[in-house]
XYZ file of C-alpha atoms in Angstrom:
645
model
C -0.098 -0.278 0.157
C 0.844 3.286 -0.795
C 1.765 5.635 2.120
C 0.116 8.301 3.030
C 2.790 11.330 4.175
C 4.988 12.472 1.910
C 8.104 14.145 3.184
C 9.582 17.675 1.542
C 12.730 19.213 2.857
C 10.619 22.173 4.383
C 7.399 20.578 3.869
C 4.758 17.338 4.293
C 1.971 16.304 2.147
C -1.162 14.680 4.111
C -3.516 12.710 1.917
C -5.271 9.782 0.859
C -8.272 8.977 -1.967
C -10.065 11.412 -0.298
C -8.153 14.597 0.395
C -4.903 16.231 0.314
C -3.278 18.413 2.663
C 0.044 20.100 2.162
C 1.782 21.730 5.710
C 5.107 24.188 5.080
C 7.371 26.039 7.514
C 9.707 29.010 6.665
C 11.020 32.038 8.483
C 7.869 33.355 9.581
C 6.931 29.760 10.864
C 4.351 26.806 10.253
C 1.042 26.652 8.316
C -0.844 24.806 5.680
C -1.242 26.151 2.420
C -3.535 23.602 0.303
C -6.148 21.085 1.294
C -7.961 19.637 -1.333
C -11.224 17.505 -1.492
C -10.071 15.331 -3.772
C -13.625 13.862 -4.562
C -14.892 17.546 -5.740
C -11.324 18.864 -6.400
C -11.994 22.088 -4.846
C -9.077 23.413 -3.016
C -10.243 25.035 0.618
C -7.641 27.096 2.013
C -7.533 30.324 1.703
C -4.567 31.701 3.138
C -2.139 30.970 5.088
C -2.981 30.577 9.169
C -1.061 29.720 12.371
C -1.722 26.465 13.091
C -1.973 26.825 16.737
C -1.213 29.791 18.992
C -0.885 30.117 22.927
C 0.496 32.453 25.355
C 3.319 31.089 27.813
C 3.995 33.252 30.906
C 1.999 36.332 29.163
C 4.236 36.263 25.620
C 2.358 35.393 22.533
C 3.260 32.415 20.401
C 1.606 32.031 16.917
C 2.647 28.826 14.844
C 2.882 31.264 11.973
C 3.018 35.290 11.542
C 2.343 37.619 9.086
C 2.566 41.090 9.949
C -1.218 42.536 9.084
C -3.433 45.583 9.855
C -6.844 44.064 11.784
C -9.431 45.363 10.405
C -11.986 45.346 13.583
C -9.844 48.521 15.343
C -7.330 49.476 12.004
C -4.400 48.451 14.663
C -1.178 46.174 12.798
C -0.693 42.773 15.239
C 2.423 43.042 17.690
C 5.006 40.900 15.770
C 5.382 37.641 16.992
C 8.367 35.083 17.167
C 7.965 32.093 14.693
C 9.161 28.287 16.260
C 12.424 26.915 14.587
C 11.561 23.380 13.317
C 13.546 20.550 14.714
C 12.815 17.157 13.502
C 9.886 15.381 11.526
C 8.681 11.677 12.627
C 5.985 9.369 10.697
C 4.814 6.624 12.775
C 2.508 3.377 11.338
C 0.457 2.014 13.832
C -0.774 -0.649 11.766
C -1.793 -0.927 7.793
C -4.359 1.595 7.900
C -3.094 4.492 10.037
C -0.065 7.268 9.875
C 1.048 9.715 12.281
C 3.322 12.379 11.249
C 4.785 14.045 14.422
C 6.298 18.072 13.910
C 8.985 19.084 16.560
C 9.473 22.630 16.798
C 11.597 24.864 19.377
C 9.947 28.310 20.745
C 13.047 30.479 20.112
C 12.045 33.074 22.744
C 10.078 30.696 25.209
C 11.264 27.888 27.498
C 9.405 25.234 25.593
C 9.141 22.931 23.074
C 6.302 21.948 20.698
C 4.907 18.955 18.844
C 1.816 18.954 16.478
C 0.536 15.365 15.251
C -1.649 14.609 12.748
C -3.224 10.907 12.078
C -4.579 9.844 8.597
C -6.110 6.893 7.738
C -6.749 5.110 4.548
C -10.508 4.681 4.571
C -11.666 7.897 6.516
C -11.712 11.416 4.298
C -10.505 13.340 7.382
C -7.778 13.758 10.292
C -6.877 14.163 14.059
C -4.736 16.800 15.584
C -3.008 17.224 18.825
C -0.808 19.501 20.450
C 1.739 18.962 22.711
C 4.052 21.596 24.730
C 6.819 20.844 26.900
C 8.215 23.020 29.558
C 12.041 23.065 29.601
C 11.994 25.171 32.666
C 10.057 25.552 35.993
C 6.906 27.746 36.301
C 5.899 27.459 33.113
C 2.323 29.075 32.426
C -0.222 28.228 29.399
C -3.182 30.516 28.438
C -5.298 31.703 25.647
C -4.423 28.521 23.821
C -5.601 27.713 20.255
C -4.764 24.155 19.340
C -5.915 24.195 15.990
C -6.674 27.283 13.433
C -7.419 27.242 9.689
C -8.168 28.894 7.157
C -10.595 26.431 4.924
C -13.861 27.071 3.053
C -15.585 25.112 0.531
C -15.604 27.848 -2.189
C -16.670 31.540 -1.757
C -16.468 31.963 2.215
C -19.681 34.129 1.346
C -21.790 31.843 0.203
C -20.979 28.509 3.045
C -22.804 28.369 5.977
C -21.924 27.083 9.409
C -24.107 24.953 11.892
C -23.408 23.722 14.976
C -24.125 20.552 17.212
C -25.209 16.674 16.494
C -28.702 18.285 15.431
C -26.649 21.052 13.031
C -28.264 24.203 14.637
C -28.204 27.263 11.963
C -25.575 29.986 13.036
C -25.618 33.485 12.034
C -22.966 34.752 9.845
C -20.854 36.283 12.625
C -20.839 33.537 14.686
C -18.622 32.865 17.572
C -19.337 29.895 19.722
C -17.681 29.010 23.349
C -18.724 26.141 25.184
C -21.839 25.198 23.771
C -20.831 22.491 21.136
C -18.045 20.420 19.979
C -18.946 19.861 16.450
C -19.316 22.999 13.865
C -20.486 22.268 10.110
C -19.165 24.116 7.447
C -21.604 23.745 4.391
C -21.594 25.260 0.519
C -25.375 24.448 -0.449
C -23.970 25.803 -4.334
C -21.314 22.946 -3.898
C -22.871 20.808 -2.191
C -20.064 19.790 0.003
C -18.435 21.214 3.004
C -16.237 19.739 6.233
C -17.580 18.742 10.016
C -15.016 19.606 12.691
C -15.057 18.757 15.536
C -13.211 19.321 19.213
C -12.824 17.402 22.792
C -12.119 19.489 24.738
C -14.462 18.821 27.974
C -17.277 20.887 29.254
C -17.405 24.241 28.773
C -13.359 24.729 28.849
C -14.649 24.131 24.624
C -14.459 27.174 22.122
C -14.811 27.904 18.725
C -14.165 31.471 17.032
C -15.435 32.143 13.821
C -15.905 35.676 13.062
C -16.790 37.288 8.956
C -13.899 40.146 9.935
C -11.107 37.003 10.408
C -10.150 34.866 7.818
C -9.120 31.759 10.147
C -11.629 29.503 12.595
C -10.072 28.974 16.136
C -10.974 25.435 18.001
C -9.610 26.039 21.037
C -9.880 26.490 25.133
C -11.855 29.294 27.168
C -10.751 32.507 26.888
C -13.975 34.235 28.960
C -15.878 32.871 32.039
C -14.800 29.790 32.427
C -11.085 29.836 32.911
C -8.319 27.663 31.488
C -4.757 27.850 32.294
C -2.225 25.159 32.701
C 1.074 25.406 34.815
C 3.928 22.970 33.564
C 7.602 21.965 35.920
C 10.778 21.552 33.587
C 10.196 18.187 31.658
C 6.336 18.407 32.112
C 4.456 17.719 28.956
C 0.760 18.821 28.454
C -1.260 17.216 25.424
C -4.560 19.249 24.285
C -7.345 17.199 23.485
C -8.221 16.625 20.208
C -9.112 18.404 17.117
C -10.925 16.441 14.256
C -11.424 17.880 10.112
C -13.709 15.369 7.909
C -14.105 16.573 3.948
C -17.400 15.490 2.177
C -19.358 16.074 -0.573
C -22.715 15.924 -0.481
C -26.175 17.462 1.151
C -25.854 18.972 4.721
C -26.661 15.347 6.146
C -23.224 13.805 4.035
C -20.039 13.042 6.123
C -22.039 12.098 9.469
C -20.788 8.045 9.165
C -17.317 8.761 8.519
C -17.342 11.085 10.936
C -18.136 8.555 13.799
C -15.881 6.464 12.147
C -13.074 9.387 12.588
C -14.291 10.084 16.226
C -13.546 6.038 17.341
C -10.034 6.288 16.664
C -9.225 8.066 19.947
C -11.975 6.238 21.591
C -11.412 3.613 23.995
C -11.357 0.387 22.647
C -13.771 -1.323 21.226
C -14.676 -5.003 22.048
C -17.359 -3.987 25.112
C -20.386 -6.697 25.341
C -22.939 -5.184 23.827
C -26.607 -5.607 24.884
C -29.522 -4.645 26.991
C -29.125 -2.709 30.000
C -31.255 -3.143 33.090
C -30.343 -0.174 35.992
C -33.387 -0.201 39.793
C -33.022 3.351 39.934
C -36.516 3.213 38.472
C -39.496 3.471 39.786
C -37.612 2.239 43.245
C -35.183 4.990 44.039
C -32.922 4.337 46.883
C -36.372 1.626 48.109
C -34.129 -0.989 47.091
C -33.498 -4.456 49.050
C -31.798 -7.955 48.589
C -35.196 -9.411 47.958
C -36.455 -7.496 45.358
C -32.992 -6.544 43.652
C -33.134 -9.974 43.049
C -36.542 -10.527 41.701
C -35.445 -8.232 39.512
C -32.349 -9.805 38.439
C -34.310 -12.875 37.829
C -36.364 -11.345 35.560
C -34.186 -9.317 33.412
C -32.436 -12.358 32.785
C -35.804 -14.094 31.532
C -35.702 -10.876 29.330
C -32.444 -11.221 27.727
C -30.855 -8.522 29.442
C -27.253 -8.089 29.537
C -26.236 -6.027 32.344
C -27.670 -5.471 35.668
C -27.194 -2.301 37.794
C -27.501 -1.955 41.354
C -28.006 2.089 41.588
C -28.639 4.699 44.132
C -29.511 3.158 47.762
C -26.972 0.080 48.953
C -24.831 2.086 51.265
C -25.527 3.759 54.284
C -23.640 6.915 55.476
C -21.065 5.635 57.516
C -18.361 6.148 55.111
C -20.392 4.533 52.249
C -21.369 1.039 54.133
C -22.677 -2.061 52.417
C -25.974 -1.010 53.902
C -26.824 -4.412 56.053
C -30.560 -3.786 56.691
C -31.434 -4.105 52.956
C -28.568 -6.430 52.673
C -28.060 -8.431 55.250
C -25.300 -10.746 53.213
C -23.386 -8.485 52.066
C -23.019 -7.551 47.835
C -20.519 -10.475 47.612
C -23.025 -13.022 48.034
C -25.509 -10.694 45.705
C -23.019 -9.829 42.763
C -22.263 -13.945 42.542
C -25.814 -14.378 42.054
C -26.446 -11.749 39.698
C -23.469 -13.648 37.999
C -24.462 -16.799 38.066
C -27.707 -15.834 35.448
C -25.401 -14.784 33.362
C -25.592 -11.239 33.760
C -22.926 -8.657 34.111
C -22.628 -6.780 37.295
C -22.882 -3.118 37.452
C -22.475 -0.447 40.437
C -23.893 2.618 41.035
C -21.203 4.643 43.372
C -20.784 8.597 44.210
C -17.037 10.323 43.188
C -18.019 13.548 42.852
C -19.703 15.002 46.922
C -19.123 13.666 50.414
C -22.841 11.703 50.668
C -22.487 8.492 52.071
C -19.220 9.803 53.600
C -20.148 13.282 56.031
C -17.551 13.497 58.132
C -14.963 13.192 55.054
C -12.023 16.131 56.136
C -12.169 19.042 54.077
C -8.689 18.835 53.017
C -10.059 18.013 49.243
C -13.166 19.913 49.488
C -13.550 22.351 46.875
C -13.668 26.318 47.648
C -15.702 29.149 46.365
C -14.354 32.392 45.457
C -14.654 33.733 49.306
C -13.241 30.490 50.845
C -15.841 28.977 52.242
C -17.059 25.289 50.726
C -18.812 24.406 48.264
C -21.774 22.525 48.532
C -24.554 20.918 46.631
C -27.495 20.412 49.767
C -25.826 19.068 52.776
C -22.746 17.311 50.925
C -19.875 19.064 50.469
C -18.553 18.533 46.752
C -14.782 17.179 46.482
C -12.228 18.265 43.962
C -10.646 15.959 41.375
C -7.764 18.158 41.083
C -7.004 17.275 44.841
C -5.342 14.043 46.159
C -9.734 13.089 46.089
C -8.394 11.266 42.948
C -6.621 8.893 44.466
C -8.719 8.300 47.244
C -11.669 7.650 44.603
C -9.368 5.509 42.314
C -8.604 3.022 46.074
C -12.247 3.252 46.892
C -13.329 1.809 43.115
C -10.279 -0.235 42.605
C -11.484 -2.387 45.969
C -15.057 -2.293 45.088
C -14.062 -3.475 41.803
C -12.406 -6.398 43.742
C -14.049 -7.587 45.827
C -17.568 -7.653 43.832
C -16.192 -8.462 40.509
C -18.031 -4.672 39.291
C -18.340 -5.181 35.389
C -19.492 -1.563 35.312
C -19.154 1.323 37.427
C -21.717 3.767 37.172
C -19.764 7.176 38.266
C -22.238 10.162 39.167
C -22.471 13.212 41.195
C -21.300 17.068 39.652
C -17.417 17.710 41.218
C -16.722 19.534 38.302
C -19.651 21.645 37.567
C -23.615 20.949 37.346
C -25.544 20.003 34.068
C -28.529 21.629 36.025
C -26.467 25.243 36.213
C -26.412 25.069 40.314
C -22.935 24.876 40.697
C -20.077 27.822 39.984
C -17.690 26.079 37.454
C -14.271 24.749 39.497
C -12.148 25.282 42.310
C -10.648 28.527 44.563
C -8.503 26.483 47.041
C -4.745 27.251 46.542
C -3.832 24.180 49.185
C -4.873 21.230 46.417
C -1.920 18.892 44.889
C -3.261 18.982 41.448
C -4.339 23.519 40.323
C -2.517 26.189 41.065
C -6.056 28.839 42.055
C -9.195 28.477 40.392
C -7.697 29.559 36.534
C -6.574 25.935 36.153
C -8.519 24.259 38.569
C -11.246 22.845 35.869
C -8.801 21.401 33.079
C -7.253 19.681 36.158
C -10.000 18.205 37.335
C -11.341 17.133 33.863
C -7.749 15.477 34.251
C -8.310 14.358 37.310
C -11.210 12.101 35.946
C -9.332 11.239 33.548
C -6.845 10.246 35.576
C -8.954 7.804 37.614
C -10.625 6.119 34.406
C -6.981 5.108 32.782
C -5.304 4.319 36.167
C -8.876 1.716 37.167
C -8.315 -0.015 33.885
C -4.967 -0.469 34.558
C -5.635 -2.784 37.351
C -9.083 -3.966 35.917
C -8.720 -4.552 32.067
C -12.275 -5.619 31.832
C -13.905 -3.223 33.743
C -16.728 -0.817 32.260
C -16.382 2.681 33.405
C -18.837 5.104 32.617
C -18.977 8.840 33.898
C -22.476 10.032 34.461
C -23.889 13.334 33.070
C -23.966 14.292 36.120
C -20.560 13.422 37.134
C -18.909 15.437 33.726
C -21.658 17.769 33.833
C -23.108 18.043 30.601
C -26.638 18.144 29.584
C -26.281 16.193 26.666
C -23.681 13.876 25.076
C -19.938 15.183 23.712
C -16.444 13.857 22.177
C -15.106 14.549 25.381
C -17.270 12.248 27.682
C -16.969 9.322 25.344
C -13.206 10.034 25.359
C -13.246 9.717 28.928
C -15.878 7.072 29.414
C -15.744 3.316 28.126
C -20.112 4.051 27.802
C -21.575 6.914 28.277
C -25.219 8.038 30.381
C -26.235 11.349 28.840
C -29.711 11.712 31.043
C -32.082 10.273 33.120
C -34.758 10.756 30.198
C -37.256 8.062 31.345
C -41.307 8.507 29.882
C -42.390 7.177 33.401
C -44.885 10.149 33.442
C -45.999 10.520 29.720
C -47.884 13.649 30.513
C -44.299 15.442 30.839
C -42.022 13.346 28.749
C -43.093 11.771 25.319
C -41.378 8.714 24.070
C -41.815 10.034 20.391
C -40.450 13.064 21.643
C -37.301 11.336 23.502
C -36.717 8.626 20.146
C -36.368 11.686 18.473
C -33.950 13.128 20.642
C -31.824 10.663 20.549
C -32.092 11.266 16.007
C -30.411 14.355 16.459
C -28.251 12.913 19.288
C -26.595 9.890 17.732
C -26.232 11.672 14.359
C -22.718 12.427 14.551
C -21.655 10.208 17.807
C -21.007 6.197 17.744
C -24.670 5.213 18.940
C -22.576 2.058 20.620
C -21.190 4.115 23.078
C -24.216 6.049 24.368
C -26.589 5.233 26.820
C -29.539 7.585 25.742
C -32.244 7.414 28.927
C -33.214 5.877 31.501
C -35.990 4.303 29.775
C -39.124 2.335 32.034
C -40.171 -0.678 30.538
C -44.177 -0.249 31.728
C -47.520 -1.481 30.787
C -48.426 -1.906 27.009
C -45.889 0.822 26.522
C -42.896 -1.378 27.157
C -42.235 -2.509 23.242
C -42.086 0.671 21.824
C -39.825 2.154 24.817
C -37.544 -1.174 24.185
C -37.111 -0.929 20.472
C -36.479 3.438 21.430
C -33.721 2.190 23.204
C -32.051 0.296 20.961
C -30.961 3.556 18.685
C -28.032 3.760 20.803
C -26.448 1.421 23.727
C -30.129 -0.018 25.322
C -30.948 1.655 28.894
C -34.008 0.681 30.571
C -35.258 0.746 34.300
C -38.948 -0.388 35.518
C -40.603 -2.946 37.455
C -40.289 -5.599 35.397
C -42.197 -7.936 37.731
C -45.388 -6.139 36.496
C -45.166 -6.400 33.006
C -48.496 -8.557 31.420
C -47.541 -12.226 30.059
C -47.958 -10.453 26.309
C -45.612 -7.593 27.089
C -43.095 -9.944 28.513
C -42.906 -12.095 25.594
C -42.957 -9.358 22.774
C -39.608 -7.765 24.842
C -37.737 -11.310 24.808
C -38.409 -11.507 21.596
C -37.040 -7.906 20.933
C -34.272 -8.390 23.137
C -33.546 -11.296 21.638
C -32.854 -10.237 18.421
C -31.091 -7.625 19.103
C -28.814 -9.907 21.044
C -28.867 -12.236 17.896
C -27.532 -8.567 15.495
C -25.433 -6.914 17.965
C -23.776 -10.574 18.602
C -22.657 -10.720 14.986
C -20.860 -7.716 14.672
C -20.817 -4.286 16.589
C -23.670 -2.044 15.623
C -21.537 1.585 14.997
C -24.266 2.657 12.084
C -27.434 4.619 12.760
C -29.634 5.663 9.957
C -32.992 7.394 10.190
C -35.316 5.972 7.403
C -38.265 7.842 8.020
C -38.555 10.970 10.520
C -42.190 11.693 10.299
C -45.195 13.152 12.698
C -47.254 9.744 12.676
C -44.546 7.123 11.587
C -40.901 6.907 12.185
C -38.256 4.422 11.482
C -34.568 3.710 12.091
C -31.446 1.158 10.720
C -28.858 -0.107 13.525
C -26.230 -1.758 11.790
C -22.702 -2.423 12.007
C -19.745 -2.708 9.257
C -20.470 -6.205 8.238
C -23.994 -5.463 7.190
C -25.910 -7.135 9.670
C -28.557 -5.090 12.080
C -31.938 -4.376 12.069
C -35.100 -1.997 11.485
C -37.077 -0.238 14.000
C -40.245 1.503 13.377
C -43.003 3.012 15.386
C -46.634 3.329 13.502
C -48.587 5.986 15.337
C -51.047 5.880 12.430
C -54.250 4.439 12.608
C -53.975 2.472 9.328
C -50.831 -0.699 8.747
C -47.831 0.998 7.172
C -45.255 -1.306 5.302
C -41.747 0.162 4.896
C -39.843 0.128 1.894
C -36.592 -0.827 1.985
C -33.339 -0.773 -0.341
C -33.463 -4.341 -2.599
C -30.080 -4.849 -1.306
C -31.962 -5.300 2.475
C -34.041 -8.830 2.822
C -35.644 -8.563 6.311
C -36.860 -10.794 8.445
C -40.424 -9.620 11.479
C -38.378 -10.353 14.625
C -41.637 -11.522 15.968
C -43.445 -13.007 13.126
C -40.289 -14.831 11.000
C -42.513 -13.052 7.725
C -41.104 -11.265 5.038
C -43.397 -8.399 4.881
C -42.523 -5.256 6.324
C -45.636 -4.689 7.626
C -46.241 -2.870 10.634
C -49.554 -2.965 12.669
C -51.634 0.130 13.094
C -50.503 2.372 16.505
C -47.693 -0.194 17.169
C -44.480 -0.951 16.354
C -42.540 -3.754 15.063
C -38.910 -4.818 14.548
C -37.216 -6.497 10.948
C -33.629 -8.134 11.163
C -31.710 -8.607 8.071
């Protein structure tokens, strides 16, 4: 196979059959001067632009500089010193991946910079990452733009910008900070464009696109949410990944390829696919051993794969097992659940002192006035303190003792998805941050430390930082990088008057459009009464997560649920269900396809009409009804159906 990285004297070409990108360096620094969409032949580069920029101890360090007058205020940009090229490395992790690593010295700052680009043989995009190494002590990095470019499909004035997984149209002079991790630039005249992604976590992510400047910046926050990084001599900081993917077609094009690009940086696949049951709804904390074992037996009989014991299993005595509820402890419970053929999941609080109210204040977050940060009666613990190490030991001991397969790690620490806490920590006494300005990034790095160390000790353990512990109200790239599976909401549909399962399902369609659906536990859908089949099939849009009192399901509904679960498992066991395609999305009828790269999968359809509907699928797909075995793709009036292919 031909190489995808070609080295010149003062330049490098990244290329595959979809694109080519030319990088170069000269006396003014390091830059891109070409990006071609080979599918259409369009040149996207509209001028040289700095590939990165940041400040070290207050001094700005761009990768490239050409003196110019700023249109906004008429002032010249201050002269900056260009980085000095040191060397280039080309790595080949496998036959379909190549990585370019370019090393630069900063002439007037005590640091070296490495910028890497990963290209893939069958993906029309690349992943970029910036590294900064301190050559002296007391290096402070701020205003970090870890990706910047001047790329447009055609004329910039013809392009439209959209944000998020659901492509919300942005104004012409847009600036986005902390609200999205995906930007689409689309030219409706040329029918092509690009998707740009950022793995910066939570409110630290920032995009800046502004009509008075030629470039788009992918960076950390420079506004209300603090970002700074302090380095000691020899210490290395790796910024979060950025992603760029080219496509041709309509405004929905490129989504499957973008998911494939994201998967290149996610934790390795191979997780057991299957329906996950969680005890939270409707029981909340009103649980005991007899109930849990009964629910587990019901989950087994329905064919589920995971059983998660949620909150309510410990006391306030340093999170000791509640012996009134579980007189034989969790050892016996875990053994019984595993004996049923189920994987055992356990909920745990990592963000506050809930369950351990006597925790010393040493690792508690501080507000600006020095007081303790609280959530109700619980104190909020800082993940940029020694708390991260203590939680690691607690979780490792639990995983070892109870043979935990999956951890649902919960409760806000860094920030709240409900916006009821200020960001970060103002303490100056914690081990891993200096002050408020670097606390948020270090708290997120604390979560990453926790996951990585847990996986070293327990490689098969599945780690899930829930939406509360991650501080997000929707799925995002960063949360997927941190978690093996990610629980993104408690949407349940339990009270139909307030939560419509149709709207929840269509929200899943938007959420999972550009993100890998097999990684996302979209909601905590309650299986109850005659609605259970629809709720179960709705969960199949992502990694299925359900709840409810399984003991009360009517026999005919139980039979349908077991049939659907078996069909899901049959498809999932053949290949990982990486692809989600929305077939129809109407007011009274919707349907989706889940399938793997090998082509096996299923269709779920939901008919709200008062008459039967027959689906029309591409002729290459031959389906059978999961319940009847019939080849006719008929969905009965006011019902749902599942078809295997």
